[in-house]
C-alpha positions as a printed NumPy array, in Angstrom:
array([[-24.623, 156.581,  12.163],
       [-27.184, 155.01 ,  14.77 ],
       [-30.545, 153.041,  14.198],
       [-33.817, 154.472,  15.564],
       [-34.503, 150.632,  17.256],
       [-34.91 , 150.865,  21.202],
       [-34.293, 148.283,  23.997],
       [-34.491, 148.153,  27.326],
       [-31.326, 147.983,  29.333],
       [-31.585, 147.1  ,  33.246],
       [-28.736, 149.946,  34.979],
       [-27.429, 148.463,  38.39 ],
       [-26.135, 151.319,  40.727],
       [-24.263, 149.463,  43.872],
       [-23.091, 150.011,  47.184],
       [-20.486, 148.15 ,  49.09 ],
       [-19.758, 144.798,  47.512],
       [-22.777, 145.581,  44.946],
       [-23.688, 142.003,  43.505],
       [-23.029, 139.255,  45.428],
       [-23.398, 135.405,  44.055],
       [-24.732, 137.002,  40.234],
       [-25.343, 134.462,  37.376],
       [-25.904, 134.732,  34.083],
       [-29.525, 134.223,  34.63 ],
       [-29.403, 137.423,  36.141],
       [-27.897, 139.876,  33.128],
       [-30.625, 141.811,  31.311],
       [-28.587, 142.501,  28.285],
       [-27.123, 139.927,  25.66 ],
       [-24.826, 140.937,  22.875],
       [-23.803, 138.29 ,  19.816],
       [-24.899, 135.173,  18.711],
       [-23.26 , 131.575,  19.613],
       [-23.267, 128.494,  22.166],
       [-20.55 , 129.961,  24.361],
       [-21.375, 132.722,  27.158],
       [-19.027, 134.794,  28.932],
       [-20.178, 138.171,  30.817],
       [-18.321, 141.729,  31.483],
       [-18.552, 144.061,  34.396],
       [-17.107, 147.719,  34.046],
       [-16.755, 149.738,  37.   ],
       [-15.927, 153.591,  36.695],
       [-15.608, 153.662,  40.174],
       [-16.089, 157.526,  40.484],
       [-17.519, 160.408,  38.57 ],
       [-21.291, 161.525,  38.764],
       [-22.692, 158.035,  39.089],
       [-20.481, 155.248,  41.151],
       [-21.61 , 152.965,  37.975],
       [-21.373, 149.758,  37.57 ],
       [-22.797, 147.9  ,  34.221],
       [-22.636, 144.539,  33.626],
       [-23.452, 142.674,  30.264],
       [-23.22 , 139.143,  28.748],
       [-21.731, 137.798,  25.731],
       [-22.516, 135.147,  23.39 ],
       [-20.346, 133.601,  20.32 ],
       [-18.984, 130.491,  18.824],
       [-15.358, 129.54 ,  17.826],
       [-12.506, 131.675,  19.602],
       [-13.132, 135.141,  20.887],
       [-10.696, 137.196,  23.282],
       [-11.77 , 139.743,  26.165],
       [-11.239, 142.469,  23.31 ],
       [-13.637, 141.271,  21.217],
       [-16.383, 141.338,  23.659],
       [-15.335, 144.755,  25.136],
       [-15.736, 145.89 ,  21.302],
       [-18.987, 144.127,  20.124],
       [-20.812, 145.384,  23.603],
       [-18.802, 149.291,  22.562],
       [-20.777, 148.328,  19.213],
       [-24.636, 147.272,  20.593],
       [-25.05 , 149.42 ,  23.134],
       [-25.427, 153.193,  21.976],
       [-24.507, 154.323,  25.415],
       [-21.102, 152.924,  25.91 ],
       [-17.859, 154.787,  24.465],
       [-14.246, 153.073,  24.062],
       [-10.351, 154.434,  23.323],
       [ -7.522, 152.532,  22.38 ],
       [ -4.542, 152.387,  20.726],
       [ -3.13 , 148.996,  18.785],
       [ -0.135, 147.807,  19.394],
       [  1.875, 145.33 ,  16.843],
       [  1.508, 142.139,  17.966],
       [ -0.671, 142.818,  20.945],
       [ -3.75 , 144.013,  19.697],
       [ -5.651, 146.316,  21.173],
       [ -5.057, 148.317,  24.232],
       [ -7.524, 150.058,  26.269],
       [ -7.228, 153.098,  28.352],
       [-10.636, 155.341,  28.501],
       [-14.034, 153.977,  28.738],
       [-17.383, 156.26 ,  28.834],
       [-20.879, 156.046,  29.05 ],
       [-23.42 , 158.522,  28.448],
       [-24.904, 157.925,  31.557],
       [-28.297, 160.957,  30.696],
       [-28.373, 159.124,  27.355],
       [-28.179, 162.726,  25.362],
       [-25.255, 162.25 ,  23.554],
       [-21.157, 161.815,  24.869],
       [-18.053, 162.97 ,  23.856],
       [-14.948, 163.948,  25.901],
       [-12.248, 167.091,  25.312],
       [ -8.735, 167.892,  25.602],
       [ -7.114, 171.47 ,  25.585],
       [-10.877, 172.288,  23.959],
       [-10.592, 170.333,  21.621],
       [-13.209, 167.758,  21.354],
       [-12.661, 163.991,  20.345],
       [-13.696, 161.546,  17.225],
       [-16.   , 158.248,  18.206],
       [-16.273, 156.3  ,  14.87 ],
       [-20.213, 155.108,  14.289],
       [-19.957, 152.159,  16.719],
       [-18.599, 154.338,  19.891],
       [-14.599, 153.675,  19.517],
       [-12.173, 155.728,  18.974],
       [ -8.243, 154.527,  18.188],
       [ -4.844, 156.748,  19.35 ],
       [ -1.617, 156.992,  18.151],
       [ -0.032, 155.816,  21.559],
       [ -0.467, 155.67 ,  25.182],
       [  0.1  , 159.24 ,  26.18 ],
       [ -2.442, 160.2  ,  24.502],
       [ -5.04 , 158.206,  27.355],
       [ -4.601, 160.932,  29.66 ],
       [ -5.698, 164.406,  30.079],
       [ -9.721, 164.366,  28.382],
       [-12.625, 164.565,  30.256],
       [-16.35 , 164.505,  29.78 ],
       [-18.11 , 167.069,  27.564],
       [-21.252, 166.249,  29.706],
       [-20.23 , 166.277,  33.469],
       [-23.263, 164.456,  34.017],
       [-21.526, 161.472,  31.989],
       [-19.386, 159.066,  33.38 ],
       [-15.554, 158.762,  32.269],
       [-12.488, 157.561,  33.29 ],
       [ -9.22 , 157.21 ,  30.905],
       [ -5.011, 157.526,  31.298],
       [ -2.337, 155.44 ,  31.257],
       [  0.844, 157.659,  33.076],
       [ -0.543, 160.5  ,  35.46 ],
       [ -4.59 , 160.192,  35.61 ],
       [ -4.902, 156.315,  36.466],
       [ -5.682, 153.212,  34.805],
       [ -7.847, 150.533,  34.336],
       [ -7.26 , 147.131,  36.054],
       [ -8.259, 143.838,  34.112],
       [ -9.519, 141.097,  36.132],
       [-11.269, 137.986,  35.551],
       [-13.084, 135.101,  36.995],
       [-13.025, 132.006,  34.835],
       [-15.004, 128.82 ,  35.67 ],
       [-13.517, 126.996,  38.731],
       [-12.286, 130.458,  40.389],
       [-14.273, 131.479,  42.869],
       [-12.829, 135.949,  42.916],
       [-11.05 , 138.202,  40.25 ],
       [ -7.671, 137.25 ,  39.475],
       [ -5.577, 140.243,  37.904],
       [ -4.836, 139.354,  34.427],
       [ -1.103, 139.283,  33.684],
       [ -1.912, 140.002,  29.498],
       [ -4.031, 142.447,  27.744],
       [ -7.838, 141.841,  26.941],
       [ -6.396, 141.299,  23.545],
       [ -4.353, 138.1  ,  24.558],
       [ -7.053, 136.968,  26.488],
       [ -8.868, 134.133,  25.507],
       [-12.516, 133.535,  26.794],
       [-14.258, 130.676,  28.3  ],
       [-17.625, 129.514,  28.42 ],
       [-18.612, 130.386,  31.819],
       [-16.287, 133.154,  32.448],
       [-16.344, 136.782,  33.44 ],
       [-14.567, 139.87 ,  32.717],
       [-13.942, 142.751,  34.84 ],
       [-12.598, 146.193,  34.175],
       [-11.662, 148.257,  37.233],
       [-10.759, 152.03 ,  37.389],
       [ -7.831, 153.463,  39.132],
       [ -7.689, 157.276,  39.664],
       [ -3.577, 158.267,  39.776],
       [ -3.933, 158.636,  43.896],
       [ -4.94 , 155.233,  44.455],
       [ -2.256, 152.415,  42.982],
       [ -2.022, 151.727,  39.897],
       [ -4.09 , 148.687,  39.242],
       [ -7.692, 149.496,  39.651],
       [ -8.737, 146.541,  41.831],
       [-11.566, 144.016,  41.712],
       [-15.02 , 145.164,  39.981],
       [-17.505, 146.631,  42.726],
       [-19.329, 143.526,  41.188],
       [-18.202, 140.602,  44.235],
       [-18.927, 137.072,  41.454],
       [-19.885, 133.918,  43.004],
       [-21.176, 131.372,  40.795],
       [-23.796, 129.646,  40.786],
       [-25.038, 131.318,  43.903],
       [-28.255, 132.581,  44.311],
       [-28.325, 136.227,  43.78 ],
       [-27.898, 138.436,  46.285],
       [-28.695, 142.758,  45.966],
       [-27.186, 145.053,  48.236],
       [-28.641, 148.386,  45.725],
       [-28.737, 151.758,  46.203],
       [-31.039, 151.769,  43.411],
       [-32.135, 150.279,  40.339],
       [-33.375, 152.554,  37.027],
       [-34.49 , 151.85 ,  33.864],
       [-32.305, 153.13 ,  30.764],
       [-33.581, 153.712,  27.305],
       [-31.222, 153.595,  24.675],
       [-30.337, 152.935,  20.648],
       [-28.703, 150.225,  19.092],
       [-25.911, 151.34 ,  16.353],
       [-26.262, 150.087,  13.247]])
């Protein structure tokens, strides 16, 4: 169930290298509480909108990249994820979607409708099930796959690093650092298997430089 709590989110539509020199002070939407801060960047690279989204995440103690993605998914009523639990390895994510026009979201495969839970997450039995899904609403962004449709590249920037580094471990095995960035970037089947770096070219802590196609204000309802 979703509550009627409404919050404002800034939607950034980027071109080229996107936002260069973005800092945590420039992030408008934050999820969680705690002394530590990290950022999440998701770049769909295609779809009805060449969508790039940025969220901030706060926590105490220890948290993983998967913890951040799930927390943001639970907080943002427009974000949806698909994953499979792998014993000893945690969750492998193979699909990420966004209700771009905020009128409801779903995906279909062979005319079958998906089954997201109240937090926008759907678990599948094996990674072969990531392929073949499309957004039910042509106006929404969805990218998913593992073997044939494409792949979500997973990168990070830890404190002291100046550019994106491809992760050799899954998000459930990556421990976040205070001040780190996580990036998910979609690569279609006709591209190389790795999705590449997100369009957000983050350089911390340089001043914010914008290369925007446009900005819009998006209203979304927070999930309970």
